[in-house]
Coordinates of C-alpha atoms and ligand atoms in Angstrom, one line a residue:
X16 CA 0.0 0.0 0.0
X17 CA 2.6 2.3 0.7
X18 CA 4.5 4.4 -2.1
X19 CA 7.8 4.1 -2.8
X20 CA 9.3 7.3 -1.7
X21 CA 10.1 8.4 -5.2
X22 CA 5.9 8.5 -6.0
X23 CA 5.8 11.2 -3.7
X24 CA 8.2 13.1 -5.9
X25 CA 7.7 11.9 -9.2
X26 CA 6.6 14.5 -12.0
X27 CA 2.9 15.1 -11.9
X28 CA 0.4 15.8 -15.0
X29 CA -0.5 19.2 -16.2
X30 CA -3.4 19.8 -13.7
X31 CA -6.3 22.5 -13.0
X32 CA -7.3 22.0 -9.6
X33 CA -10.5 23.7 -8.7
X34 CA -12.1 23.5 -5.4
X35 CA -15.3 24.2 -4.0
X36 CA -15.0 25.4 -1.5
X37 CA -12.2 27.3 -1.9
X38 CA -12.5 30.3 1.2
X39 CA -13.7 27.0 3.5
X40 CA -11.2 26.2 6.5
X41 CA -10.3 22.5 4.7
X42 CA -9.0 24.2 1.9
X43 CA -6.9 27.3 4.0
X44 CA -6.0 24.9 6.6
X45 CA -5.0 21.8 4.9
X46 CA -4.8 21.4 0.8
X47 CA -3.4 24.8 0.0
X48 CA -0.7 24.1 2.8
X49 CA -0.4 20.7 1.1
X50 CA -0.1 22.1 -2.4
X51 CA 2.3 24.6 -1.1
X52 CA 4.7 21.6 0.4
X53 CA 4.4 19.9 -2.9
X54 CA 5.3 23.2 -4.9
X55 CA 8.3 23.3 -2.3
X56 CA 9.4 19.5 -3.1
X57 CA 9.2 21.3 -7.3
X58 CA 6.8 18.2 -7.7
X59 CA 3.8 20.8 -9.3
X60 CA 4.6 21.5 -13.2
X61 CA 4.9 24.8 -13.9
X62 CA 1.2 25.2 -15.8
X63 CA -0.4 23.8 -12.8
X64 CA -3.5 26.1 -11.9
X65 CA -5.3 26.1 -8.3
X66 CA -8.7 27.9 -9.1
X67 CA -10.5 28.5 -5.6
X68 CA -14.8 28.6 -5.8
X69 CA -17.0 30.1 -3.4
X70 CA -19.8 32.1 -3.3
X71 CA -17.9 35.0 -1.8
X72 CA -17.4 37.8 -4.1
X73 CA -13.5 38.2 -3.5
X74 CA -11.5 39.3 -6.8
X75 CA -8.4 36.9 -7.7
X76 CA -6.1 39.4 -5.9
X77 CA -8.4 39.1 -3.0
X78 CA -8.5 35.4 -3.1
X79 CA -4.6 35.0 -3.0
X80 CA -4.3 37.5 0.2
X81 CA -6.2 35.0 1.5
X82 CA -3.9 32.4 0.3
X83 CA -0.9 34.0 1.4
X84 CA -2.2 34.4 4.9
X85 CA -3.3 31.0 5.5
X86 CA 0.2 29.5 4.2
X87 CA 1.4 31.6 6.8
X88 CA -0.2 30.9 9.5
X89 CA -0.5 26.8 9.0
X90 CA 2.6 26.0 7.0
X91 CA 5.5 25.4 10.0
X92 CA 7.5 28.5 10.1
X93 CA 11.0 26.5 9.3
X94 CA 9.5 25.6 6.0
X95 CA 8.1 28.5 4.7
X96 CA 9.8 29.9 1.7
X97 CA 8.7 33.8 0.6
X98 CA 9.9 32.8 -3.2
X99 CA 7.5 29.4 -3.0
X100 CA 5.1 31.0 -1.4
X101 CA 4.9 33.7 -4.4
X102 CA 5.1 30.5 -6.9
X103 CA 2.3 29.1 -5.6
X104 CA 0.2 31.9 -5.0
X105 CA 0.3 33.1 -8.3
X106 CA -1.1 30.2 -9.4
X107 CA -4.2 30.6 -7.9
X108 CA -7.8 32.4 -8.7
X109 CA -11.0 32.4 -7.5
X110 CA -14.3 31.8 -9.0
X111 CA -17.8 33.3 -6.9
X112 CA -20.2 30.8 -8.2
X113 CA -24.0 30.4 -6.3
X114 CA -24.8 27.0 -8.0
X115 CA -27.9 27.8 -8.8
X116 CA -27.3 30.9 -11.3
X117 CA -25.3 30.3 -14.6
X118 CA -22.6 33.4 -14.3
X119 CA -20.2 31.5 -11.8
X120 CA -20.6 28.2 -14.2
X121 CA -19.7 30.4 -17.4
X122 CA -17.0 32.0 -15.4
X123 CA -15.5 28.6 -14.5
X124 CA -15.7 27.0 -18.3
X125 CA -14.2 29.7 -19.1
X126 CA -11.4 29.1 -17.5
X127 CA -11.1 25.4 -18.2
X128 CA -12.0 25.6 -21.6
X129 CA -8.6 26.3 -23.1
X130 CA -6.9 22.5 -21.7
X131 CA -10.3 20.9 -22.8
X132 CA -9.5 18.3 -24.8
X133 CA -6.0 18.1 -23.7
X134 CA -4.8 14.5 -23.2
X135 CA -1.9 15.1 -21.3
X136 CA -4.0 17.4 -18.6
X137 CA -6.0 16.4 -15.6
X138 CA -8.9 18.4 -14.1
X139 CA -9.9 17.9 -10.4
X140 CA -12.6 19.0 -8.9
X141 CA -12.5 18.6 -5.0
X142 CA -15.8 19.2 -3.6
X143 CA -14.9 20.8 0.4
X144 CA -18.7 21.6 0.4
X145 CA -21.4 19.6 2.4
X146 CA -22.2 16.3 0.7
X147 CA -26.0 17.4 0.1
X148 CA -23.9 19.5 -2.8
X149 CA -22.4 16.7 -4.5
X150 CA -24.5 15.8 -6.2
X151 CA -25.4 19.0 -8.0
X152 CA -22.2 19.9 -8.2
X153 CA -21.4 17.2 -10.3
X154 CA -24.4 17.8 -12.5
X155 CA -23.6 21.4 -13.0
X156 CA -19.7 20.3 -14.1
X157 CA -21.1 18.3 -16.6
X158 CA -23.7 20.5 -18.1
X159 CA -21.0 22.8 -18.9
X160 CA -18.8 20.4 -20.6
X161 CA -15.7 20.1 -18.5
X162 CA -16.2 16.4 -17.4
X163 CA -14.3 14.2 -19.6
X164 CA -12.0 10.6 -18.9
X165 CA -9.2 13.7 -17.8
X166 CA -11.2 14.4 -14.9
X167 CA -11.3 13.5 -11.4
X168 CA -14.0 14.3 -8.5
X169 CA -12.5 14.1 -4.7
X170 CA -15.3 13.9 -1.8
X171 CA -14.4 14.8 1.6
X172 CA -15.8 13.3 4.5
X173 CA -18.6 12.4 5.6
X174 CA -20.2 11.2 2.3
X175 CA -24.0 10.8 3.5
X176 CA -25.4 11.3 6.6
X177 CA -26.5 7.8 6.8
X178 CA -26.9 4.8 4.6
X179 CA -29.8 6.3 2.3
X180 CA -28.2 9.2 1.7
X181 CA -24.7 8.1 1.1
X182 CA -26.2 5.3 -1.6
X183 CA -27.9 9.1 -3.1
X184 CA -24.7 10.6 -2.9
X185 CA -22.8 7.7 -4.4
X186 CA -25.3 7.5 -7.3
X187 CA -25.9 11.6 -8.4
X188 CA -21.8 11.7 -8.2
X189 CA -21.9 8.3 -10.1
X190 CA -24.1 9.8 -13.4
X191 CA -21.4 11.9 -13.9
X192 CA -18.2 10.3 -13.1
X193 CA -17.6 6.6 -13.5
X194 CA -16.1 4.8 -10.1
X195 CA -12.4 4.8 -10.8
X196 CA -12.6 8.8 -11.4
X197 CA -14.0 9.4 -8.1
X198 CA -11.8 9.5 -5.1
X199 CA -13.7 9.5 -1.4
X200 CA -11.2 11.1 1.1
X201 CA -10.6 9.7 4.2
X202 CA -7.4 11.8 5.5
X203 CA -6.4 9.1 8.4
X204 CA -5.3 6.9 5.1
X205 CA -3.0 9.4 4.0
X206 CA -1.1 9.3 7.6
X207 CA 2.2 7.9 7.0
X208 CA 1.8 6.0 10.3
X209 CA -1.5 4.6 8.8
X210 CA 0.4 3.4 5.7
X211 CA 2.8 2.2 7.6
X212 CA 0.7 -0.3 9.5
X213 CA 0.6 -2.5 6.6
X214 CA 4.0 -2.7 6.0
X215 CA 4.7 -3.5 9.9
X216 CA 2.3 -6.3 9.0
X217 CA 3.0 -7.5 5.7
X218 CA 6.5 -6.5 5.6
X219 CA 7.8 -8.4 8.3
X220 CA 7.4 -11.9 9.2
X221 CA 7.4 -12.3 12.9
X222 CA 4.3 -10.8 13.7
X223 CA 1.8 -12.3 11.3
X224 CA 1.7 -15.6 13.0
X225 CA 0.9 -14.6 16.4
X226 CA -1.4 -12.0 14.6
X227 CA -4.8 -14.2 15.3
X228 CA -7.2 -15.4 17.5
X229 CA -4.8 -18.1 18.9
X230 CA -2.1 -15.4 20.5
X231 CA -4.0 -11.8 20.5
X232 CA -6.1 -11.3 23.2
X233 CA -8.1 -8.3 22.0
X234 CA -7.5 -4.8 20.5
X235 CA -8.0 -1.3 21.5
X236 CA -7.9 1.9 19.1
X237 CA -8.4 5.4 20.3
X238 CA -8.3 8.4 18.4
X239 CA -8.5 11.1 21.8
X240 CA -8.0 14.6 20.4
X241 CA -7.9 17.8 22.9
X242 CA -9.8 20.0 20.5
X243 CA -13.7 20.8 21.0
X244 CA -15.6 21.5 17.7
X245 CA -14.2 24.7 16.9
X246 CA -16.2 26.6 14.6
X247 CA -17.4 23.5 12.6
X248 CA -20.4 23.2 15.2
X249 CA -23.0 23.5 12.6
X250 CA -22.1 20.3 11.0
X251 CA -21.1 18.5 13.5
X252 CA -24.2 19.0 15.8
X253 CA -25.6 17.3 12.9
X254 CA -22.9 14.8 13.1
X255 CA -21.7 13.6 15.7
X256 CA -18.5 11.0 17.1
X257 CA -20.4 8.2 15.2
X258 CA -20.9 10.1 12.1
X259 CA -17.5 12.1 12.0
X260 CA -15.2 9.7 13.2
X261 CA -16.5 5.9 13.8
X262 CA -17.7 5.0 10.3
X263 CA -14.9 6.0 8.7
X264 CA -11.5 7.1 10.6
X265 CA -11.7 4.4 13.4
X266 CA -13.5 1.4 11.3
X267 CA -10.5 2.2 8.3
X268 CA -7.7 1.6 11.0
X269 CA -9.6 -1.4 12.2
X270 CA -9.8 -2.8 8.7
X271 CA -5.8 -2.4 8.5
X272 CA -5.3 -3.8 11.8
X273 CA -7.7 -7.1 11.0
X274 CA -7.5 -7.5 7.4
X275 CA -6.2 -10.4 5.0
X276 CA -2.8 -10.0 3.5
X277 CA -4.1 -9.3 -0.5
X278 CA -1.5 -11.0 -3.3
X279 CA -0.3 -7.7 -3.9
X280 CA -0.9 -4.0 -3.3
X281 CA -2.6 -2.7 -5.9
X282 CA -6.0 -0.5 -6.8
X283 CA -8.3 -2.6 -5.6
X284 CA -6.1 -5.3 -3.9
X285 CA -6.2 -3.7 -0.4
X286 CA -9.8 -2.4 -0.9
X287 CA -11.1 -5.6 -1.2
X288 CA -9.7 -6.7 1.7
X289 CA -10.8 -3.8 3.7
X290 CA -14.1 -4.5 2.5
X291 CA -14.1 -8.0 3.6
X292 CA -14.0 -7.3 7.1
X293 CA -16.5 -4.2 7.1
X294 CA -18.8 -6.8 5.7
X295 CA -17.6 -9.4 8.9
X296 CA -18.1 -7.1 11.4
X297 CA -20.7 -8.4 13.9
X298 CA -23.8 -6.7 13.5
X299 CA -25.3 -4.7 16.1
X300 CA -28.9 -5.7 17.7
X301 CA -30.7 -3.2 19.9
X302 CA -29.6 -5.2 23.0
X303 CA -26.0 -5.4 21.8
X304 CA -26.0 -1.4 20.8
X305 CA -27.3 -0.5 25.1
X306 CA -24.9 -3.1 26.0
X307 CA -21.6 -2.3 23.9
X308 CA -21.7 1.2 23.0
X309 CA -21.2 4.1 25.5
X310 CA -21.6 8.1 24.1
X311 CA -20.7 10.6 26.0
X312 CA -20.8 14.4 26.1
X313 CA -18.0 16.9 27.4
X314 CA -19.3 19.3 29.5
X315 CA -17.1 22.3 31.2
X316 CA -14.0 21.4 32.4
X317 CA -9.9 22.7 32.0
X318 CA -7.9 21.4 28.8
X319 CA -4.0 21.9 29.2
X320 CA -5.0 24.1 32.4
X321 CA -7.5 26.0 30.7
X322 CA -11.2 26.3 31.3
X323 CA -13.2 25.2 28.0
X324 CA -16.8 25.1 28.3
X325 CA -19.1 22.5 27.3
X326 CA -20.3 21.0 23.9
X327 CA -24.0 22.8 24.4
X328 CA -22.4 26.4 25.1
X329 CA -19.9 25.8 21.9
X330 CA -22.3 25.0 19.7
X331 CA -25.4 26.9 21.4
X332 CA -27.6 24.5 21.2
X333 CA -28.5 23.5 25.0
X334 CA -31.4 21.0 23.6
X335 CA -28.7 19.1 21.8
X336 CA -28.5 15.9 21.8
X337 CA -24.9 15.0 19.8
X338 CA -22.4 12.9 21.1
X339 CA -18.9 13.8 21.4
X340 CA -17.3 11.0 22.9
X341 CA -17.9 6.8 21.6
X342 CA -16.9 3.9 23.3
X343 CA -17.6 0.4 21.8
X344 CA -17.1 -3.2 21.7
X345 CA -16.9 -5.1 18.3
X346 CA -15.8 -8.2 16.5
X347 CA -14.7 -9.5 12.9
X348 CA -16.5 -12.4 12.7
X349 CA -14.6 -14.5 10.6
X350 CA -11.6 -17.7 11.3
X351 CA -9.0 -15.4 11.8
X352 CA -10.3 -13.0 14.6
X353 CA -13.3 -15.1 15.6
X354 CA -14.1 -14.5 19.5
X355 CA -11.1 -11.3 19.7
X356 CA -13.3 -7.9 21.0
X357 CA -12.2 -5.0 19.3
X358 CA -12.6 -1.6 21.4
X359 CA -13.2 1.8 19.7
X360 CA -12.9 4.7 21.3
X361 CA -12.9 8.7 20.2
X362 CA -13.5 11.9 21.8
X363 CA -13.3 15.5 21.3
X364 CA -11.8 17.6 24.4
X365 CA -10.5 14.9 25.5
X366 CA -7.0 14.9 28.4
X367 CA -4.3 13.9 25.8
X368 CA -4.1 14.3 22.2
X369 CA -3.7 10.7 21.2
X370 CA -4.5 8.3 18.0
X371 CA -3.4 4.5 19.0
X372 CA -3.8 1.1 18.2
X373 CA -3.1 -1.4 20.8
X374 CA -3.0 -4.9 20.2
X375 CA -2.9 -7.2 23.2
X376 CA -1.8 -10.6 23.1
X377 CA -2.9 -13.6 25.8
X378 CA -0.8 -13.8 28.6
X379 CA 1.3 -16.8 28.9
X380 CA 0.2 -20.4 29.5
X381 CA 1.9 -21.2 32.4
X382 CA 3.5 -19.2 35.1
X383 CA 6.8 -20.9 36.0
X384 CA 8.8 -18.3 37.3
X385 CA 8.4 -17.8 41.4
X386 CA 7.0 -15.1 42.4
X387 CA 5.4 -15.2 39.4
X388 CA 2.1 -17.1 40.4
X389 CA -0.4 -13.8 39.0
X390 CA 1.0 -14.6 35.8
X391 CA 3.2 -12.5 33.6
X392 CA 1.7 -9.9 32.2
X393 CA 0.9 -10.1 28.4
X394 CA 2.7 -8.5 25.6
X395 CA 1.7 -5.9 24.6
X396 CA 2.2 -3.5 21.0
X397 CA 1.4 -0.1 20.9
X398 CA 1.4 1.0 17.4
X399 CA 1.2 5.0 17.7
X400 CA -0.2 6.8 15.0
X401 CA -0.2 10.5 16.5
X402 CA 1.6 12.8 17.7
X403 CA 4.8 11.2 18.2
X404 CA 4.7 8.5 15.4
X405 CA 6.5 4.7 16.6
X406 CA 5.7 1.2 17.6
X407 CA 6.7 -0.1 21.2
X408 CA 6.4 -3.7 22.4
X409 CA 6.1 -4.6 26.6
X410 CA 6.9 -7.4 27.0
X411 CA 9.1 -8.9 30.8
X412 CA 12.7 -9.2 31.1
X413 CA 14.7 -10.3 34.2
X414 CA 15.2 -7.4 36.4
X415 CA 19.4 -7.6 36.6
X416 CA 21.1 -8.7 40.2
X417 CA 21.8 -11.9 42.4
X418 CA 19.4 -13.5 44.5
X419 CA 16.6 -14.7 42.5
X420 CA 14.9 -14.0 39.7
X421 CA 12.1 -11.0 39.5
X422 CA 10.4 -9.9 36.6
X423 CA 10.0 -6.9 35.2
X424 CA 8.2 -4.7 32.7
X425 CA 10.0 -3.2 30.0
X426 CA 9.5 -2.1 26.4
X427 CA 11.0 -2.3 23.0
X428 CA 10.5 1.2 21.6
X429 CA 11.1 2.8 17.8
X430 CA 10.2 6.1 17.2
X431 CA 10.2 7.4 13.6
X432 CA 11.2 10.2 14.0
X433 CA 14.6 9.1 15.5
X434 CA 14.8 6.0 13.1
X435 CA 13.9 8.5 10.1
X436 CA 15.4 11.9 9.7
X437 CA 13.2 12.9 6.5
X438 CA 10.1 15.2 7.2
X439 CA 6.9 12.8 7.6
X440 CA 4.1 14.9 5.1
X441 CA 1.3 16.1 5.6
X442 CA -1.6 13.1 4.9
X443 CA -3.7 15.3 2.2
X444 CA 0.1 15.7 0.3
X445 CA 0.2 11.9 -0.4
X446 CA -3.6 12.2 -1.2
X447 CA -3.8 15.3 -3.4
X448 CA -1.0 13.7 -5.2
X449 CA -2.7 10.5 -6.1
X450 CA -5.9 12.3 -7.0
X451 CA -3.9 13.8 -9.6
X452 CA -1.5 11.0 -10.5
X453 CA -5.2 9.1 -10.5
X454 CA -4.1 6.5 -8.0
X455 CA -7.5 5.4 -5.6
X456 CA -5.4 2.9 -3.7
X457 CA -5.9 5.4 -0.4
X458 CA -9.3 6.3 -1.1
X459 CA -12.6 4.9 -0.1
X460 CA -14.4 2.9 -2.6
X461 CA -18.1 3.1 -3.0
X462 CA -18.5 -0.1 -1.3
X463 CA -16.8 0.2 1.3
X464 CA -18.5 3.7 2.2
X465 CA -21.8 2.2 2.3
X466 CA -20.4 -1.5 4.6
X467 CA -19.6 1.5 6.9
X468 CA -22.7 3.1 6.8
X469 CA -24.7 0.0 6.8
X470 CA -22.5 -1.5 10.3
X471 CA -22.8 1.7 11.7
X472 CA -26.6 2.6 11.1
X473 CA -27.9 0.4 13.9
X474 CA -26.2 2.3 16.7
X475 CA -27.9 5.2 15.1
X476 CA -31.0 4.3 14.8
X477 CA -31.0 3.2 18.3
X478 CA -29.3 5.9 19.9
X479 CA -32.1 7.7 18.0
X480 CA -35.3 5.8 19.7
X481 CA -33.7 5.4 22.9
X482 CA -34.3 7.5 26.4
X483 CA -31.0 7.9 27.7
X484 CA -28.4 10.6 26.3
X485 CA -25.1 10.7 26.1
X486 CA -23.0 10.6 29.2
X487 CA -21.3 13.5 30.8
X488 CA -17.7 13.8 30.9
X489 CA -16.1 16.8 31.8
X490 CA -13.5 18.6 29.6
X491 CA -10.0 17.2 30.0
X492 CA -10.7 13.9 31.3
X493 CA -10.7 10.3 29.4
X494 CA -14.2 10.2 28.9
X495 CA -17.6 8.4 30.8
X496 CA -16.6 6.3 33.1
X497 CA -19.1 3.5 31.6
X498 CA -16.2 3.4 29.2
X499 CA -14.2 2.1 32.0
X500 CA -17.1 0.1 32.5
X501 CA -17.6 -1.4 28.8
X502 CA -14.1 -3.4 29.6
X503 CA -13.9 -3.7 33.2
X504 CA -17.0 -6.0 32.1
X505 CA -14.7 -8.2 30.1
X506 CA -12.0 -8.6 32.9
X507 CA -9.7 -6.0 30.7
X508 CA -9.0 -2.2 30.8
X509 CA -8.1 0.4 28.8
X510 CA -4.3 0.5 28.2
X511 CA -3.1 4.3 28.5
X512 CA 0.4 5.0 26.4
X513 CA 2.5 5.6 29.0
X514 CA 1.2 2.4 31.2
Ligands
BG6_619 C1 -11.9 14.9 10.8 C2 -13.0 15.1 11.7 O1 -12.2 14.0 9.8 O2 -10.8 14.4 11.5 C3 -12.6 16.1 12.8 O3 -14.1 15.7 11.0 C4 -11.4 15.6 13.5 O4 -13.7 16.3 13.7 C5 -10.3 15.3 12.5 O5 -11.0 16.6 14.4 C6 -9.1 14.6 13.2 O6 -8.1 14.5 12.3 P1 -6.6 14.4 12.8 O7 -5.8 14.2 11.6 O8 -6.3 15.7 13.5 O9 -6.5 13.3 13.8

């Protein structure tokens, strides 16, 4: 699955690269920073055109202020280059286009038109707009001609709000572009750490044959991040932890953690796969849903020492009913990982900024050591995805000295950034470059988006119909205790990093 390092860096097709969206915070915050890191590496040819749409009335001149100050304020200060900078931005234009009136349409043909046709050229049109705009987005692009085999359609997250309407998304997008010219972000893909994770498996050969049923005990991921909703509360009230971060971030890291190893890694090769254990996840009953899922809400409380208040107050909307936190308790039903649980937890204002995968293997058979008789404690491997990217494995060594023998916890740690001295990118600098090289490998196919949605849609229909709301937890802490709770049931707990 993973790139050579030269694909990162190898020359790119002409490309105009239009996004709706254009003024949104995804596009200032993370692809124009991305572009700019490419334009750094000299990867963008030099007729590359970013055209930015929105409905905001801002001139080209205006539009690249804008530019300029959001490459200043989210590319690192160390890499920021005034004479890239000025490449890039001169690059760029904007289009103000309401959908529904012609002018902004004519505007953007117009700017297309003169690489219509072109073979060597690549158009991509990356919709950073809610998904109910996909769809006539797409139609629009086509009515005015610029849709061809050249061009490419990218989808952020969340596509559909639920099973229905990601199967109407899927299908409006679909009449225009056919399935291998669509490419359904989801950024945790495009983490090295998260490409990585298959070549830890695959790549070696020592841990693939404990990696089963027989030696792993169960798994844990958490994705913990300190940050509330920020000014994204509008959507995500409508949302939710379920929505914005289960069905697709959390269940894509399960799939690489539980997968089959495909024959190679190709286009489809890891997708299939993928898909294969969406579709074997066990699938949720009412009963299971109260017993195995726990939501939870922050309410006021101090992050890094400082007071945040709650979810209600951030998004003002005290009758809310979103969840912020999820806790939950799943299995792949299939011979490889029959009977394992696999734990998922996320949450927003959360103590620690944290995305792991813990895999826990059985402790072993037979305690023979003295002073051993509680048994040894199992291995365990932390595979760390952010901040600090590496892999450590606890496992007991003999503490040194005469007189016995005691046993003692340590741990086999590598951290990237010590083993590699080479910047790690940014995930939507791998992505953005596949779009255009038209590489899907890292992208979500249609299927798999709608196994996600299907898994997931129980848990929301009966969170839906059900009295109880999510749990309080306040700001800064790890969440409900009836997460606790969800594993204390099982005789296990959750395994904090630095345990
Ligand atoms: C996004 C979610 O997909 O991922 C956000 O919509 C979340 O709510 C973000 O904050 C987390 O991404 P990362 O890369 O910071 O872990």
């Amino acid at each position: 699955m993973t790139l050579p390092a030269t694909e990162l860096t190898s020359t790119l097709p002409t490309c105009d690269f239009t996004v709706f969206g254009g003024t949104g915070d995804l596009a200032l915050r993370k692809l124009l920073p991305a572009l700019y890191q490419r334009e750094r590496e000299g990867q963008l040819p030099a007729d590359t055109r970013i055209i930015g749409v929105s409905r905001s009335s801002i001139d080209d001149a205006g539009y690249r202020d804008l530019v300029h100050d959001a490459l200043d304020e989210h590319v690192p200060h160390d890499d920021l280059d005034a004479a890239v900078v000025a490449r890039l931005v001169a690059r760029v234009s904007h289009v103000a286009l309401d959908i529904e009136e012609p002018d902004g349409w004519h505007l953007l043909h117009g700017l297309l038109k003169d690489r219509l046709g072109d073979q060597d050229a690549v158009r991509v049109f990356y919709l950073a707009v809610s998904p109910t705009l996909f769809g006539p987005i797409c139609e629009r692009l086509d009515q005015i001609g610029v849709v061809d085999g050249r061009a490419r359609v990218v989808m952020e997250k969340p596509v559909g709000h639920d099973l229905a309407s990601a199967r109407e998304v899927n299908e409006a997008v679909g009449r225009v572009f056919d399935e291998p010219q669509i490419f359904r972000i989801d950024h945790y893909l495009g983490k090295e750490s998260v490409q990585n994770l298959l070549v830890t498996r695959f790549a070696n050969t020592f841990l693939e044959p404990l990696w089963n049923s027989h030696w792993v005990d169960h798994v844990q991921i958490t994705v913990s991040e300190t940050l509330g909703v920020g000014d994204r509360g509008g959507y995500y009230d409508t949302a939710g932890a379920l929505r914005d971060m289960v069905q697709n971030h959390l269940l894509q890291l399960l799939c690489l953690v539980a997968m089959e190893p495909p024959t190679y890694v190709g286009r489809e090769t890891v997708r299939d796969e993928k898909l294969k254990v969406l579709q074997a996840l066990k699938p949720m009953t009412p009963t299971d849903v109260d017993r195995d899922t726990v939501r939870g809400r922050y309410v006021a409380g101090l992050v890094d020492g400082k007071p945040v208040p709650s979810y209600v107050d951030d998004v003002g909307h005290p009758g809310s009913g979103t969840e912020t936190y999820v806790a939950l308790r799943t299995e792949v039903q299939n011979w490889r990982w029959a009977g394992v649980p696999f734990y998922l937890r996320t949450g927003k204002r959360m103590d620690r900024r944290l995305s792991e995968i813990v895999v826990v293997f059985k402790e072993p058979p037979h305690a023979m050591f003295p002073h051993s008789e509680g048994g040894t404690p199992a291995n365990r491997l932390h595979i760390q995805v952010q901040p600090d990217e590496g892999m450590r494995l606890h496992m007991t060594a003999k503490e040194p000295g005469p007189g016995g023998i005691r046993l003692r916890p340590v741990s086999l740690d590598l951290s990237y950034a010590t083993a590699f001295s080479q910047r790690s990118p940014d995930a939507y600098e791998r992505l953005l470059m596949d779009v255009i090289r038209g590489n899907p490998t890292l992208f979500m196919r249609r299927d798999e988006v709608e196994a996600a949605w299907t898994w997931v849609e129980p848990i929301l229909r009966r969170w839906a119909s059900a009295p109880d709301r999510p749990k309080r937890y306040p700001a800064g802490t790890s969440g409900p205790t009836a997460a606790a709770t969800l594993l204390e049931r099982d005789g296990r707990t959750w395994q904090e990093s630095d345990q």
